[in-house]
Coordinates of C-alpha atoms in Angstrom, one line a residue:
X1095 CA -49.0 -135.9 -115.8
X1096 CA -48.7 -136.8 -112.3
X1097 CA -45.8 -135.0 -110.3
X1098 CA -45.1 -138.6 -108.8
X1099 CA -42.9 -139.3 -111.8
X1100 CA -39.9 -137.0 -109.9
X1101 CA -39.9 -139.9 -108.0
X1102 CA -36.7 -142.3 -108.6
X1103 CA -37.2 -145.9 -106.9
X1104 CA -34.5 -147.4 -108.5
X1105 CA -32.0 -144.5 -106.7
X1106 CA -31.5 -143.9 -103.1
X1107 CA -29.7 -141.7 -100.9
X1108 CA -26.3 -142.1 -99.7
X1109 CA -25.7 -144.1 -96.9
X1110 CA -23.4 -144.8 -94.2
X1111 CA -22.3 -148.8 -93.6
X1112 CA -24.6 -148.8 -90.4
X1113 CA -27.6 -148.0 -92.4
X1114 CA -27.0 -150.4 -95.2
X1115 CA -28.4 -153.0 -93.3
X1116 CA -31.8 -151.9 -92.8
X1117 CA -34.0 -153.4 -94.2
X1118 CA -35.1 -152.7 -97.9
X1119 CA -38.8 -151.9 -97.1
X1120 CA -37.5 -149.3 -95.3
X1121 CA -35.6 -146.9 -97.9
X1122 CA -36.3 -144.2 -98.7
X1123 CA -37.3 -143.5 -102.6
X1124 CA -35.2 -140.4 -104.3
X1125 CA -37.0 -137.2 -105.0
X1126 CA -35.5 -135.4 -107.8
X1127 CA -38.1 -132.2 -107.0
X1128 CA -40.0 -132.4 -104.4
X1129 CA -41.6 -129.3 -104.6
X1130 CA -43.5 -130.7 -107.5
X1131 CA -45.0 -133.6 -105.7
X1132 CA -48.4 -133.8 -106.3
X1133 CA -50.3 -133.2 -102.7
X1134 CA -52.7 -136.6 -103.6
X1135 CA -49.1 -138.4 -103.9
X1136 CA -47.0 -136.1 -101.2
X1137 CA -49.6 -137.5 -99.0
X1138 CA -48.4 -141.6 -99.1
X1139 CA -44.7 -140.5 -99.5
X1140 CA -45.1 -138.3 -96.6
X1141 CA -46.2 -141.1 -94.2
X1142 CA -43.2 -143.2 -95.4
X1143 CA -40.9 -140.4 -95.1
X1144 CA -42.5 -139.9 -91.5
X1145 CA -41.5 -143.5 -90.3
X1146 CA -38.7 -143.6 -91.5
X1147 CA -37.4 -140.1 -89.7
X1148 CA -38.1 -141.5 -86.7
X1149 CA -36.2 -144.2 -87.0
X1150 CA -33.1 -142.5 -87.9
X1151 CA -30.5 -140.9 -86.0
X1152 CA -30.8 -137.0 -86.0
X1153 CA -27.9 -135.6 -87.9
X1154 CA -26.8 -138.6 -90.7
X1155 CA -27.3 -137.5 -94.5
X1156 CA -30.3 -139.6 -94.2
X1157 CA -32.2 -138.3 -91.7
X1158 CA -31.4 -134.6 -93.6
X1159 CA -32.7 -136.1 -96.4
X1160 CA -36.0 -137.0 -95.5
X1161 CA -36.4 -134.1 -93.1
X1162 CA -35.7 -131.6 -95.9
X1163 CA -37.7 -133.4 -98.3
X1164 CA -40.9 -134.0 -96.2
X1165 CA -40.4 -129.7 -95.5
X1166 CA -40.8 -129.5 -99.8
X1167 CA -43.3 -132.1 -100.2
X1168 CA -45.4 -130.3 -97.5
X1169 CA -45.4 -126.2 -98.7
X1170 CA -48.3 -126.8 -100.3
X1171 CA -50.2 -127.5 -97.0
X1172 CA -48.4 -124.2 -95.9
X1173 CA -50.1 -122.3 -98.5
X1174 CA -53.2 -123.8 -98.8
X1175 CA -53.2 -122.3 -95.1
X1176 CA -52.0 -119.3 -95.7
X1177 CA -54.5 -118.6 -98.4
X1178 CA -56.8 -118.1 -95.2
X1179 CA -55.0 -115.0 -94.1
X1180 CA -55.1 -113.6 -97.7
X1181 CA -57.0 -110.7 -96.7
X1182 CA -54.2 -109.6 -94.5
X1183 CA -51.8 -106.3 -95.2
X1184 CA -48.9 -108.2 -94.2
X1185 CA -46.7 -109.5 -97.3
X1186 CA -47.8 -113.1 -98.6
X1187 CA -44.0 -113.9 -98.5
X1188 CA -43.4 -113.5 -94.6
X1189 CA -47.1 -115.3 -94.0
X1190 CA -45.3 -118.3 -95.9
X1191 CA -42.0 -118.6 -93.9
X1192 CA -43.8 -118.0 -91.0
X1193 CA -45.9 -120.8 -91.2
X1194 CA -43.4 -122.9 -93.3
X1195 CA -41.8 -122.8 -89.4
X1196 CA -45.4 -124.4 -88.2
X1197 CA -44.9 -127.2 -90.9
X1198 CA -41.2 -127.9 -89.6
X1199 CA -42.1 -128.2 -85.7
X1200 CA -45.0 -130.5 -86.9
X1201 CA -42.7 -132.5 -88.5
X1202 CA -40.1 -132.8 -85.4
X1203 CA -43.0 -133.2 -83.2
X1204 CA -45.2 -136.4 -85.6
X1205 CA -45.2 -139.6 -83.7
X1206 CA -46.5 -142.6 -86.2
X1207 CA -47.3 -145.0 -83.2
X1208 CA -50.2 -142.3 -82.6
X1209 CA -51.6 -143.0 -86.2
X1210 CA -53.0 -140.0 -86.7
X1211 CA -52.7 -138.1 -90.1
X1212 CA -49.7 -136.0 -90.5
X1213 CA -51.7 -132.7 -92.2
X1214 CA -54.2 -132.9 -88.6
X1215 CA -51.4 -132.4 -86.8
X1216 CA -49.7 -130.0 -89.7
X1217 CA -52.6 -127.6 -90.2
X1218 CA -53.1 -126.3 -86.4
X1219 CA -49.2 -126.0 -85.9
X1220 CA -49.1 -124.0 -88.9
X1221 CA -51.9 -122.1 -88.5
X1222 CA -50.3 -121.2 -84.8
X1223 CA -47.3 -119.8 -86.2
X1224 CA -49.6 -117.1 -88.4
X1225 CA -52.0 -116.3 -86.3
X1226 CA -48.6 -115.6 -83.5
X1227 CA -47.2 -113.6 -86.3
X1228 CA -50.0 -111.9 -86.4
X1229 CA -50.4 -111.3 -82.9
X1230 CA -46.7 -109.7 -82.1
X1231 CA -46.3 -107.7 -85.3
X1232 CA -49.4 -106.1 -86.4
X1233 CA -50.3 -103.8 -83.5
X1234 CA -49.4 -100.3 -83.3
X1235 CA -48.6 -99.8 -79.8
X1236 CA -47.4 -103.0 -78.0
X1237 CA -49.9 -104.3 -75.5
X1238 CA -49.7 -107.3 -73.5
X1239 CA -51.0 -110.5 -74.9
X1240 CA -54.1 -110.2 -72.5
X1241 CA -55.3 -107.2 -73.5
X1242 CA -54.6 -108.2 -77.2
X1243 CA -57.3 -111.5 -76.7
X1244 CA -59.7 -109.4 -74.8
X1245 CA -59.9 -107.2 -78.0
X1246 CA -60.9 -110.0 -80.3
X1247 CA -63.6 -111.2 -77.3
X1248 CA -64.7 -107.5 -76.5
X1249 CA -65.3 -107.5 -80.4
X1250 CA -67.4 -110.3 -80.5
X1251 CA -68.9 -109.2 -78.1
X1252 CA -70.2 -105.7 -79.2
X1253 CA -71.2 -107.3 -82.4
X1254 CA -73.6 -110.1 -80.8
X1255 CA -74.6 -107.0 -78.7
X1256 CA -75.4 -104.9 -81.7
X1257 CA -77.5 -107.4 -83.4
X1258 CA -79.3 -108.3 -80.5
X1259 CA -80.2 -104.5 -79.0
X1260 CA -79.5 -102.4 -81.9
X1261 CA -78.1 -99.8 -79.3
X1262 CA -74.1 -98.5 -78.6
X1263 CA -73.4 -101.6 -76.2
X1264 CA -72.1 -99.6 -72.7
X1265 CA -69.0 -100.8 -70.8
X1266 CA -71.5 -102.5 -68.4
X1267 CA -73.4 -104.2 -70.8
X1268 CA -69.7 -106.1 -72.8
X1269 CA -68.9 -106.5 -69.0
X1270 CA -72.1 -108.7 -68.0
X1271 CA -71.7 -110.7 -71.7
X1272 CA -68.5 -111.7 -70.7
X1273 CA -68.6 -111.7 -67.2
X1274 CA -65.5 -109.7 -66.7
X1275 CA -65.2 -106.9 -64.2
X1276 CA -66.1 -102.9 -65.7
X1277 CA -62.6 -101.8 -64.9
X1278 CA -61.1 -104.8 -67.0
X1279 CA -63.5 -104.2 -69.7
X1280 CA -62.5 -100.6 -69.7
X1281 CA -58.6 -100.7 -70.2
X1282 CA -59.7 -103.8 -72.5
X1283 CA -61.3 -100.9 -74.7
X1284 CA -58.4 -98.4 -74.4
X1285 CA -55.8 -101.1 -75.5
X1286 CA -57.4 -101.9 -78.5
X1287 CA -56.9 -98.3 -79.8
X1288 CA -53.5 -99.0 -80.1
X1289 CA -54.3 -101.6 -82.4
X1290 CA -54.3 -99.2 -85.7
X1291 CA -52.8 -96.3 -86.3
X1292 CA -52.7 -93.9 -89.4
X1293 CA -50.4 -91.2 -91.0
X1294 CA -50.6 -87.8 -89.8
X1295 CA -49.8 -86.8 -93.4
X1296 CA -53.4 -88.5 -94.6
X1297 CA -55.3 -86.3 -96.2
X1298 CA -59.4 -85.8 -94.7
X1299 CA -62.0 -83.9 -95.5
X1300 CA -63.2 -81.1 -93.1
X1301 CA -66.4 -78.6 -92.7
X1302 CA -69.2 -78.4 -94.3
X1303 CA -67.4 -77.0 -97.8
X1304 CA -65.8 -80.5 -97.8
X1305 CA -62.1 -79.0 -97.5
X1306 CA -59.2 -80.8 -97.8
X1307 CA -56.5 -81.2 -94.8
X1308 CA -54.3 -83.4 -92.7
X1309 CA -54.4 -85.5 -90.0
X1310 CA -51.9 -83.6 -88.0
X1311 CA -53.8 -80.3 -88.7
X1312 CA -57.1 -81.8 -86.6
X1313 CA -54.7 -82.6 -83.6
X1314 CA -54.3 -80.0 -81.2
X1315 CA -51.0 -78.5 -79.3
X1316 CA -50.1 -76.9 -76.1
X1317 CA -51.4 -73.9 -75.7
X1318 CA -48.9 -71.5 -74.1
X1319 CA -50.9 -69.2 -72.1
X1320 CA -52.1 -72.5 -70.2
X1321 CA -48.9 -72.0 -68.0
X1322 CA -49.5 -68.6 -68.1
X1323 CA -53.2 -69.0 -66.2
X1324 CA -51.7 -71.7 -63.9
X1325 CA -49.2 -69.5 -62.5
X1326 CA -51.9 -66.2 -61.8
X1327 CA -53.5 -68.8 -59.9
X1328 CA -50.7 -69.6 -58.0
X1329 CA -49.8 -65.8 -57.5
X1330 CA -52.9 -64.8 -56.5
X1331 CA -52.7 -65.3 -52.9
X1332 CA -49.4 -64.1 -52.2
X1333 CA -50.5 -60.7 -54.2
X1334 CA -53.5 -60.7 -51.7
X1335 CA -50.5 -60.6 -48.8
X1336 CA -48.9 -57.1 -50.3
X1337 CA -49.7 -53.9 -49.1
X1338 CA -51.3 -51.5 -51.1
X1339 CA -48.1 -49.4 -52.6
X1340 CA -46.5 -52.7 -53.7
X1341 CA -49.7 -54.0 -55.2
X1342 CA -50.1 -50.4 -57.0
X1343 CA -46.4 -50.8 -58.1
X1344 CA -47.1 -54.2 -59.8
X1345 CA -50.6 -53.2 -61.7
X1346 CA -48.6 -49.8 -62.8
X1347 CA -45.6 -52.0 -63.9
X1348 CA -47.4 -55.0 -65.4
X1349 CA -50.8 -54.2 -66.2
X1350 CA -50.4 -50.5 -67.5
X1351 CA -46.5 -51.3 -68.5
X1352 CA -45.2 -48.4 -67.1
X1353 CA -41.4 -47.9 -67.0
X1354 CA -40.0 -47.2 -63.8
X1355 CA -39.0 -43.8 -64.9
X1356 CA -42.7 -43.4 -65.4
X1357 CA -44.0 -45.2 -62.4
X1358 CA -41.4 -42.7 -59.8
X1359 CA -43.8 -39.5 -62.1
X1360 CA -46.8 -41.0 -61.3
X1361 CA -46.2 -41.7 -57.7
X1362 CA -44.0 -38.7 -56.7
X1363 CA -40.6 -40.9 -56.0
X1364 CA -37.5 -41.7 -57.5
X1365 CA -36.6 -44.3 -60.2
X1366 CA -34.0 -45.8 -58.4
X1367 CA -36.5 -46.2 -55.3
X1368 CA -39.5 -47.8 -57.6
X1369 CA -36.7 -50.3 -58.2
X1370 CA -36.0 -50.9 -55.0
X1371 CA -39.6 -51.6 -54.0
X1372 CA -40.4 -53.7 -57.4
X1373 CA -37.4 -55.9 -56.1
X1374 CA -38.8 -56.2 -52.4
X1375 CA -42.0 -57.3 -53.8
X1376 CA -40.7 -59.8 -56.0
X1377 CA -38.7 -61.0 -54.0
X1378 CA -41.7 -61.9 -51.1
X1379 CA -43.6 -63.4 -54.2
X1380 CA -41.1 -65.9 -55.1
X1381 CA -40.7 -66.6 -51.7
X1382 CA -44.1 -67.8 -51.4
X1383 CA -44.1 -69.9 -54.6
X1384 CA -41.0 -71.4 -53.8
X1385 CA -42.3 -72.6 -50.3
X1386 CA -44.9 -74.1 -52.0
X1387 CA -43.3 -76.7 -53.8

């Protein structure tokens, strides 16, 4: 049974005195359910509907009318679209409202002196809204919108590439294809790794036994003793600067860890005057670091 049977002629929205006198080719039909509006019928009653918004003055219980009721008659365009994008991770339900906002601008924006079919103006508006939707919420790491195209282009690229050479296409070689300079191509290629992104917490296999880990235990950390080398480099020129005793005073202290008490035994001197000298020493090295910053 066709969905066209919702339709009431012999009821029509309320109007104001103003609009009683259009004329009676020109009102609108009642639509108990528009929802369930067959598309083959939506299809007529949406050209009529579209005439007759554009005709009326934006705000009056009319123009809501037909506005709201072209928007129900019309969601099955919206996910007839949306079935496209089915493969996506994103929830069906946000895909709809998003481009339920496509159908609405489509409908603000139809002109019927242009006589051109309101779903070839419908579909592209809707589909503009998803694929936007798309765009700003399913990357990782924010990018800017260029980088973001030149991923999908640098994609189709590597794959006509691929299937042409068989080889790893280099950064020179998705440069020439689409004429873009190397350095372009290059941060192209680095912006599309913040496409993704995965849990640390995923479980991967590792080694050759095939054990079981996480992502966050293949990721490496800072390594403490890197500081550690960076500043014997930096000390070893102002140790080269010492004279002898101090230099003798430092390995004893540091390198054989020697207490001072020790150290004053080994030399012959007093504790208090191993002290005395360990303090001179580092005193001259911290000079010398300091002045280099």
């Amino acid at each position: 049974m066709s969905s066209i049977s919702t339709v009431n002629a012999g009821t029509e929205p309320r109007t104001t005195s103003k609009e009683s006198t259009v004329p009676a080719a020109t009102v609108l039909p009642h639509i108990q359910v528009p929802k369930r509006v067959a598309p083959s019928d939506a299809r007529e009653l949406s050209r009529r509907f579209l005439e007759r918004l554009h005709d009326l003055e934006e705000g009056t219980p009319e123009y809501q009318y037909a506005r709201n009721t072209l928007i129900e008659m019309n969601l099955s365009l919206v996910r007839y679209v949306a079935r496209r994008f089915s493969s996506r991770r994103d929830s069906a339900e946000d895909v709809l409202q998003v481009g339920t906002i496509g159908l609405i601008k489509a409908i603000d924006r139809y002109d019927p002196a242009r006589d051109v079919e309101f779903t070839t103006l419908a579909v592209p508006y809707i589909q503009g809204e998803i694929k936007r939707f798309f765009r700003d919420t399913t990357w990782s790491v924010r990018v800017p919108r260029r980088l973001q195209e030149l991923r999908i282009d640098l994609a189709r690229a590597r794959e006509e590439l691929e299937s042409e050479g068989g080889h790893e296409p280099t950064v020179a070689d998705l440069a020439a294809r689409l004429d873009l300079p190397e350095d372009e191509v290059a941060e192209g290629l680095v912006a599309g790794n913040g496409y993704d992104s995965d849990s640390m917490d995923r479980p991967v296999q590792a080694g050759a036994k095939g054990q079981t880990g996480l992502v966050a235990d293949l990721i490496g950390t800072e390594d403490p003793a890197l500081a550690l080398a960076e500043d014997v480099q930096a000390l070893k020129p102002h140790l080269a600067e010492l004279d002898d005793r101090d230099r003798t005073l430092l390995r004893l202290r540091f390198g054989a860890e020697m207490t001072q008490a020790e150290i004053g035994r080994e030399l012959g001197i007093s504790q208090m005057h191993v002290s005395r000298l360990l303090a001179r020493a580092f005193a001259t090295l911290r000079k010398g670091l300091l002045a280099e910053k």
